[in-house]
JSON list of C-alpha atoms in Angstrom, two decimals:
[
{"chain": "A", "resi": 1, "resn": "UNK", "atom": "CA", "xyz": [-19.53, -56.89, 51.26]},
{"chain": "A", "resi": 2, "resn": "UNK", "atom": "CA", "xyz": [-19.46, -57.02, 47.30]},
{"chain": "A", "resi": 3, "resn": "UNK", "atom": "CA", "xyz": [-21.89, -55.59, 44.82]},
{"chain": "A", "resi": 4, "resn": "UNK", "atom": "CA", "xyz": [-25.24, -55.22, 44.78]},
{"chain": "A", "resi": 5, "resn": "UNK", "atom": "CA", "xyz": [-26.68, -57.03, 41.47]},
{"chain": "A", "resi": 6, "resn": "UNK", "atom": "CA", "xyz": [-29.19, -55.16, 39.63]},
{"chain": "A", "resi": 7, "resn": "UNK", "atom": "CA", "xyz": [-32.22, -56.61, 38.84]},
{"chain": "A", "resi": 8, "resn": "UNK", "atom": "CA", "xyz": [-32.38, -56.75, 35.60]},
{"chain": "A", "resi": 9, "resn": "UNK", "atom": "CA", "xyz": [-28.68, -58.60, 35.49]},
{"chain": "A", "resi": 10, "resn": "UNK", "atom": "CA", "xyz": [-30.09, -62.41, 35.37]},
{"chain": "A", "resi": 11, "resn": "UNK", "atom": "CA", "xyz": [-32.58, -60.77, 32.73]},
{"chain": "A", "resi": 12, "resn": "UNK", "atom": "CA", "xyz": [-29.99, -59.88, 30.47]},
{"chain": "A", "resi": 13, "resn": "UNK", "atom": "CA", "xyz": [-27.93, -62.48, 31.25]},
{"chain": "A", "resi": 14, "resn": "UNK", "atom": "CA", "xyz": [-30.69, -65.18, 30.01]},
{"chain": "A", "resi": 15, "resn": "UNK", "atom": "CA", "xyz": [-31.27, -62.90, 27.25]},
{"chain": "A", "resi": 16, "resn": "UNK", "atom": "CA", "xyz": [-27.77, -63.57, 25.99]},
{"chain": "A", "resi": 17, "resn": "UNK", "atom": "CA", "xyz": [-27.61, -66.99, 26.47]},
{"chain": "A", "resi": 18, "resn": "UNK", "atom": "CA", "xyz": [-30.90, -67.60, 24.79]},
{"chain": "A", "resi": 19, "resn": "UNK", "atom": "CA", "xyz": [-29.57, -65.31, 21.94]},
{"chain": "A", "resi": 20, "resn": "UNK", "atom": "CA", "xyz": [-26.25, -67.40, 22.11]},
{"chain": "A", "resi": 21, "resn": "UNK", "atom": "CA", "xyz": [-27.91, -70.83, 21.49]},
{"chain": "A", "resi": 22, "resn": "UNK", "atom": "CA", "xyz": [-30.46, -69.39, 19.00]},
{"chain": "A", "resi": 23, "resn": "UNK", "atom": "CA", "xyz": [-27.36, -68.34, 16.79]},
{"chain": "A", "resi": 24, "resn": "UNK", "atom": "CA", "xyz": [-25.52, -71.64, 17.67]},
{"chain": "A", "resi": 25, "resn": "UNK", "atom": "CA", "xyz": [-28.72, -73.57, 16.35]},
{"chain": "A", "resi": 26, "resn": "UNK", "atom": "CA", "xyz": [-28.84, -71.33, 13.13]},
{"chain": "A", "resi": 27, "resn": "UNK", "atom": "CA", "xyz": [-24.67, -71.88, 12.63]},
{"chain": "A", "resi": 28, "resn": "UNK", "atom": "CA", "xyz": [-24.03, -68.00, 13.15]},
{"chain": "A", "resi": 29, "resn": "UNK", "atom": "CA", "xyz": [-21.21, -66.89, 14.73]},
{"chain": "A", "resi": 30, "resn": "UNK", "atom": "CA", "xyz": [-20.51, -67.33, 18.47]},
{"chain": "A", "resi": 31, "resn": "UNK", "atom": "CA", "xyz": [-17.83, -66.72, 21.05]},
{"chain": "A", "resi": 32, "resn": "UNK", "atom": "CA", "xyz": [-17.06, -70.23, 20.66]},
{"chain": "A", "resi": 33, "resn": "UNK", "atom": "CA", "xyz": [-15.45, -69.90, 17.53]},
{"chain": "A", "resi": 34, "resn": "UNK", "atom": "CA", "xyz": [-13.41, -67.25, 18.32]},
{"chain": "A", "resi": 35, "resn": "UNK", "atom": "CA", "xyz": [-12.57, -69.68, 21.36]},
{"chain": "A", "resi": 36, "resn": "UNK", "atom": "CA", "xyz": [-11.45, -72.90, 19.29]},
{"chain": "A", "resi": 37, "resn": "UNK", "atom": "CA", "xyz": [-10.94, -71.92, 15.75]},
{"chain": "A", "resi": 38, "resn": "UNK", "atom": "CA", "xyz": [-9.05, -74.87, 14.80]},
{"chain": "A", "resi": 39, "resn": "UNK", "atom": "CA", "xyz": [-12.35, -76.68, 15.56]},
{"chain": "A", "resi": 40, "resn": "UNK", "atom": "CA", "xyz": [-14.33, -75.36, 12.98]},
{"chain": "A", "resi": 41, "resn": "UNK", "atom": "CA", "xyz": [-12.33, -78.16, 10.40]},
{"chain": "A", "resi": 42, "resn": "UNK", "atom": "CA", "xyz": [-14.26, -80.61, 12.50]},
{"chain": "A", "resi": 43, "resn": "UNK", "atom": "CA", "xyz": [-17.19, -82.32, 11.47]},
{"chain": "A", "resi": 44, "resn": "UNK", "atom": "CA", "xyz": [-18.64, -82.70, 15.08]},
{"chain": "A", "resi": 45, "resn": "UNK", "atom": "CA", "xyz": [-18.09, -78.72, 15.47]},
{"chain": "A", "resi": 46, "resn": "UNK", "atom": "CA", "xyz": [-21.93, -77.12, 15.01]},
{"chain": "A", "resi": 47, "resn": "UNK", "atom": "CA", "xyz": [-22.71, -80.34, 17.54]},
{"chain": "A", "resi": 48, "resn": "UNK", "atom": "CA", "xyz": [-20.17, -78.89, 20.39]},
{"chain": "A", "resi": 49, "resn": "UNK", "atom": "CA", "xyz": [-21.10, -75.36, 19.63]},
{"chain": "A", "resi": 50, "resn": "UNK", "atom": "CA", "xyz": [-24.49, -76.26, 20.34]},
{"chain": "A", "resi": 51, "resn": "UNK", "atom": "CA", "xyz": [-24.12, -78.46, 23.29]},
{"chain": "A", "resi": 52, "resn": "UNK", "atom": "CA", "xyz": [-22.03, -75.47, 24.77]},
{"chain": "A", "resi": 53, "resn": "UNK", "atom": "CA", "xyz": [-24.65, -72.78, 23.89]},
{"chain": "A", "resi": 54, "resn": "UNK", "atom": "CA", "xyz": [-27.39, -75.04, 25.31]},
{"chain": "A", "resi": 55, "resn": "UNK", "atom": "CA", "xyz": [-25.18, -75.86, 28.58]},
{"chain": "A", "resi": 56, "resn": "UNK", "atom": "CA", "xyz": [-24.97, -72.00, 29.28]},
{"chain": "A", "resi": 57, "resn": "UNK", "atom": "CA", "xyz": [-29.01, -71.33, 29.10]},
{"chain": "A", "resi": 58, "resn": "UNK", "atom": "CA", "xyz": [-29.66, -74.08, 31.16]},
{"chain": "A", "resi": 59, "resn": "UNK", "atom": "CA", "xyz": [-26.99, -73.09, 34.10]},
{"chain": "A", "resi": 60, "resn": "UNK", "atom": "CA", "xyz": [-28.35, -69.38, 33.73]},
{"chain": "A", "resi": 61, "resn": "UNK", "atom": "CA", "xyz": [-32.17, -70.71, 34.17]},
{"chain": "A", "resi": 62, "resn": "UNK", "atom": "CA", "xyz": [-31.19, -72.79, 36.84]},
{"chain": "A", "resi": 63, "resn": "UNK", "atom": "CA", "xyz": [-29.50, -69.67, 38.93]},
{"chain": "A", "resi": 64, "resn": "UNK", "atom": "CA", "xyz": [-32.93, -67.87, 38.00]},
{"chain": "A", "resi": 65, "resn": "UNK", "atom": "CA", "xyz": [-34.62, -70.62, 39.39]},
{"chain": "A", "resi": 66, "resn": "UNK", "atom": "CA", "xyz": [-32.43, -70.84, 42.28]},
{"chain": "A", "resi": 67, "resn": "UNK", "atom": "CA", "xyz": [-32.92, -67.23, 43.23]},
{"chain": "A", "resi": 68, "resn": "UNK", "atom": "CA", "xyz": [-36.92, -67.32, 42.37]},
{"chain": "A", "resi": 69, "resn": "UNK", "atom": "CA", "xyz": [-36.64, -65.16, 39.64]},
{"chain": "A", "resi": 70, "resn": "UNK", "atom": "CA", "xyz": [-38.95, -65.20, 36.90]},
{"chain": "A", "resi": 71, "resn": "UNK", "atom": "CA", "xyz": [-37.46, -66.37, 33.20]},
{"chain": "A", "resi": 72, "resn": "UNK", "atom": "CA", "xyz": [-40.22, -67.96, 31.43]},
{"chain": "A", "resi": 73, "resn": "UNK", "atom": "CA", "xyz": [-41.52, -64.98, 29.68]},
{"chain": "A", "resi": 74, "resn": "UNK", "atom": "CA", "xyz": [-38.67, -64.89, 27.35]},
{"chain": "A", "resi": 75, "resn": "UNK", "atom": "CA", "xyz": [-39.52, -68.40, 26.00]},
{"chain": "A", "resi": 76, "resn": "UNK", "atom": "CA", "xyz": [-42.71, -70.01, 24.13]},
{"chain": "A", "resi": 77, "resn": "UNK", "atom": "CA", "xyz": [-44.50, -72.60, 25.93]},
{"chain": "A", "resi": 78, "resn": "UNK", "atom": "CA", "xyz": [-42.44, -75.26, 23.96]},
{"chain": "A", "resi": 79, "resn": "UNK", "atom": "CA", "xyz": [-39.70, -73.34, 24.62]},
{"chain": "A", "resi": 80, "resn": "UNK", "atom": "CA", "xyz": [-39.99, -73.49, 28.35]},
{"chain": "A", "resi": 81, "resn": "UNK", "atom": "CA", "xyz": [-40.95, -77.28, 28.35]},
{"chain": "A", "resi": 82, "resn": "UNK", "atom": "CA", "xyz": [-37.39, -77.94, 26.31]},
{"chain": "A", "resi": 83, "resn": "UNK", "atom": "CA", "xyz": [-35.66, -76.47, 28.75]},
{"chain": "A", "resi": 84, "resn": "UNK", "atom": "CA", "xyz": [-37.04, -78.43, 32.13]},
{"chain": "A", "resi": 85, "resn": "UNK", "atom": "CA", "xyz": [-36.61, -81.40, 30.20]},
{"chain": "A", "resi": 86, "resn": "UNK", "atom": "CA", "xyz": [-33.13, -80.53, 30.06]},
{"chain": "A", "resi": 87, "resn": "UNK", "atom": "CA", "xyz": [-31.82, -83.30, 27.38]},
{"chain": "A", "resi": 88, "resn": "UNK", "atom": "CA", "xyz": [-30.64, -81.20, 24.09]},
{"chain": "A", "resi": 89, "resn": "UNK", "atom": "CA", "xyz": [-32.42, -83.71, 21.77]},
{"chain": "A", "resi": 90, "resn": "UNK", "atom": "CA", "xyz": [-33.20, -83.29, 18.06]},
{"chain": "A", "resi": 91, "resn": "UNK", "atom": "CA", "xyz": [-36.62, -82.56, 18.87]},
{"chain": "A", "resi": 92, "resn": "UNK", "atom": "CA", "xyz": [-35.12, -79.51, 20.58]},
{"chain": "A", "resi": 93, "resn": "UNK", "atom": "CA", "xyz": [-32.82, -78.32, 18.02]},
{"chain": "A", "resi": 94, "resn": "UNK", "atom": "CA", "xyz": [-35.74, -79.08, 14.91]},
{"chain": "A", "resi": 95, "resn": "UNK", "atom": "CA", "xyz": [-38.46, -77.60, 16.41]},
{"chain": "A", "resi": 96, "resn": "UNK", "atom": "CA", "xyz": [-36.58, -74.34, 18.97]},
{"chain": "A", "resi": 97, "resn": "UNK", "atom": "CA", "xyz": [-38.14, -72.39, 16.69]},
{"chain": "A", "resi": 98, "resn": "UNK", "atom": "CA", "xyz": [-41.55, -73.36, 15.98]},
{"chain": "A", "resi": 99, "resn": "UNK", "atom": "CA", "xyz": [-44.46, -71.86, 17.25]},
{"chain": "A", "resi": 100, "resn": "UNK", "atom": "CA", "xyz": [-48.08, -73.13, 17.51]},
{"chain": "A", "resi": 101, "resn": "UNK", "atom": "CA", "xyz": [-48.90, -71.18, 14.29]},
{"chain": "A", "resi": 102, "resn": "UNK", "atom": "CA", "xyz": [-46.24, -71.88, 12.20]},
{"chain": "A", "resi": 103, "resn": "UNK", "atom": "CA", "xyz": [-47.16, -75.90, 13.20]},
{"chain": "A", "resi": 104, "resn": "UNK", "atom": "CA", "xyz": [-51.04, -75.62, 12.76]},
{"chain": "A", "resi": 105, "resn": "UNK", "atom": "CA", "xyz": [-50.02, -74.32, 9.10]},
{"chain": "A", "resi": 106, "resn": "UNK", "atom": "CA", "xyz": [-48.39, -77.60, 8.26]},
{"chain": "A", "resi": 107, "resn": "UNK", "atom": "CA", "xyz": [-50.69, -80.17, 6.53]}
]
């Protein structure tokens, strides 16, 4: 039969993609770039990068899910709720970030 998977593979593996689409959202560099260069002269580019990044975390939390393995505790609470809503809306890429702190601060 094939390999055994450790246990902390679907760990790391939604560590990276959460890491990916953090660093898509704040225009760092990605795979993706090194993918499609010749995209980065397009105006729609961050937008794809993003879509892609976001496309990843939700397939890895849905194999997480699949398999009953834990993954919120690597999210805030917002954090979480983005992600079963599934949509990638601006809401999600304005306010990945915030925390319930940083928003009671504001006003």
């Amino acid at each position: 039969m094939g390999k055994e998977i450790p246990n902390d593979f679907f760990e790391t593996k939604l560590n990276e993609a959460k890491v990916h689409f953090e660093r898509a959202l704040d225009c760092k560099h990605t795979d993706f770039d090194d993918l499609y260069p010749y995209m980065i002269e397009h105006p729609q580019f961050f937008w794809y990068k993003r879509y892609v990044a976001w496309s990843e975390l939700l397939t890895v939390v849905k194999l997480c899910k699949e398999l009953d393995m834990a993954w919120e505790e690597q999210f805030t609470e917002q954090q979480v709720d983005y992600i079963n809503k599934r949509v990638m809306s601006s809401k999600v890429l304005d306010y990945w970030f915030e925390t319930n702190d940083s928003r009671e601060h504001v006003g």
